[in-house]
Amino acid sequence: SHYPSAFGSGGTVMHLDPEHVRISTRGGSGSNGGTSGSDGDGIACFAELATCNGIFLEHRIESASDNIIVFEIDLAQLRLALQSVLFSNGSFGSKGGRRSVAQSALHNSGDARDSSALAALPALVTYVVVMKLAKRGGFPCLCLDASCSGGSIDVHHAIPVRIMRAAEMQYHLPPRIDLPDVQLELPAERPLRPVVERLRTISPQIFLEGSMAGELTLRIDGDGASIRIFYSKLIPRFEDCKTSAEENNNGDNEPARCTMKVDSKKLHACLQWQATMARSVSSAVLCMVENEMLVLHIMLNPGDVGFFTYYVPVHFLSPDQID
């Protein structure tokens, strides 16, 4: 059998090493886009997850490139396979209205020179899940198999991948940007997503005005009307920021401010996690780099598990538009 090509330029790249799983993707690059439709065009997303003592109980990897494996994969297919396995796991573990808890481990399957595997240990569970890099029909694939311990149900997926040289990962790292002008930690109890979801139906662009005084304003301007939404008492974050805490607390200086214009659909696409995985997030920081980039950095819970970061392009604003 022949696997059709599912890869285009700028797709989703996974980087595996003994300590981390890194995923780099860009929206609007064919079927690999990290967000659906055209909403994610131009957005870059980078995720880093810890392996041992992180998302897996056990992790082993072997390759001829210093135990590093890099490949390109169709993110939509990977998501579909993972959803299928999670649904199957729920079916396997359900008995009498109670669901067993899965334990996962990543290990080398040993059937190929470059291979990695994810397995659920059947200690007190009723199913086993294995993910490994192997060849199927002569083509490299990321294989994901789930089976009931009794052998009654089996789910198998083989997602075609394109093996890359480890050195190619340098072209898929997060973009280099200046230090943020404003950094604000978003409040978990006051999510932005519902507000942005309504604003995007009114205007294609949203103005964001942030201040290191802990204030954030979302603004849209329409024909004969202007809407502003104010968020106060946010936590300013001074780590890796242009403004230090000492400068900000100096009474002689005005708190640093930043204004930017961003596509409302792009902003909404980067806030979907607030609807689906808010409980899995420990903190989210909005970083504003004037006339360059809007960055949304999300730390998972617990914090040592990892993070994912969105890089959203912004519209250029002249000084008179900023003022």
PDB file of N, CA and C in Angstrom, residues 2 34 71 227 254 266 275 305:
ATOM      1  N   HIS A   2       0.324   2.335  -0.516  1.00  0.00           N
ATOM      2  CA  HIS A   2       1.077   3.583  -0.593  1.00  0.00           C
ATOM      3  C   HIS A   2       0.362   4.649   0.212  1.00  0.00           C
ATOM      4  N   GLY A  34      -2.195  24.074  12.978  1.00  0.00           N
ATOM      5  CA  GLY A  34      -2.521  23.837  14.361  1.00  0.00           C
ATOM      6  C   GLY A  34      -3.905  24.304  14.744  1.00  0.00           C
ATOM      7  N   PHE A  71      10.679  14.360  13.221  1.00  0.00           N
ATOM      8  CA  PHE A  71       9.860  13.984  12.076  1.00  0.00           C
ATOM      9  C   PHE A  71       8.707  14.962  11.909  1.00  0.00           C
ATOM     10  N   ILE A 227     -16.612  49.828  21.360  1.00  0.00           N
ATOM     11  CA  ILE A 227     -16.813  48.959  22.524  1.00  0.00           C
ATOM     12  C   ILE A 227     -15.479  48.751  23.220  1.00  0.00           C
ATOM     13  N   GLU A 254       5.697  56.495  34.765  1.00  0.00           N
ATOM     14  CA  GLU A 254       4.402  55.931  34.417  1.00  0.00           C
ATOM     15  C   GLU A 254       4.576  54.440  34.114  1.00  0.00           C
ATOM     16  N   LYS A 266      -7.784  35.289  14.933  1.00  0.00           N
ATOM     17  CA  LYS A 266      -6.519  34.715  15.406  1.00  0.00           C
ATOM     18  C   LYS A 266      -6.466  34.701  16.931  1.00  0.00           C
ATOM     19  N   ALA A 275     -11.601  26.874  26.948  1.00  0.00           N
ATOM     20  CA  ALA A 275     -12.869  26.152  26.950  1.00  0.00           C
ATOM     21  C   ALA A 275     -12.684  24.661  27.134  1.00  0.00           C
ATOM     22  N   VAL A 305       5.378  19.767  34.097  1.00  0.00           N
ATOM     23  CA  VAL A 305       4.952  18.929  32.974  1.00  0.00           C
ATOM     24  C   VAL A 305       5.346  19.563  31.654  1.00  0.00           C
TER      25      VAL A 305
END
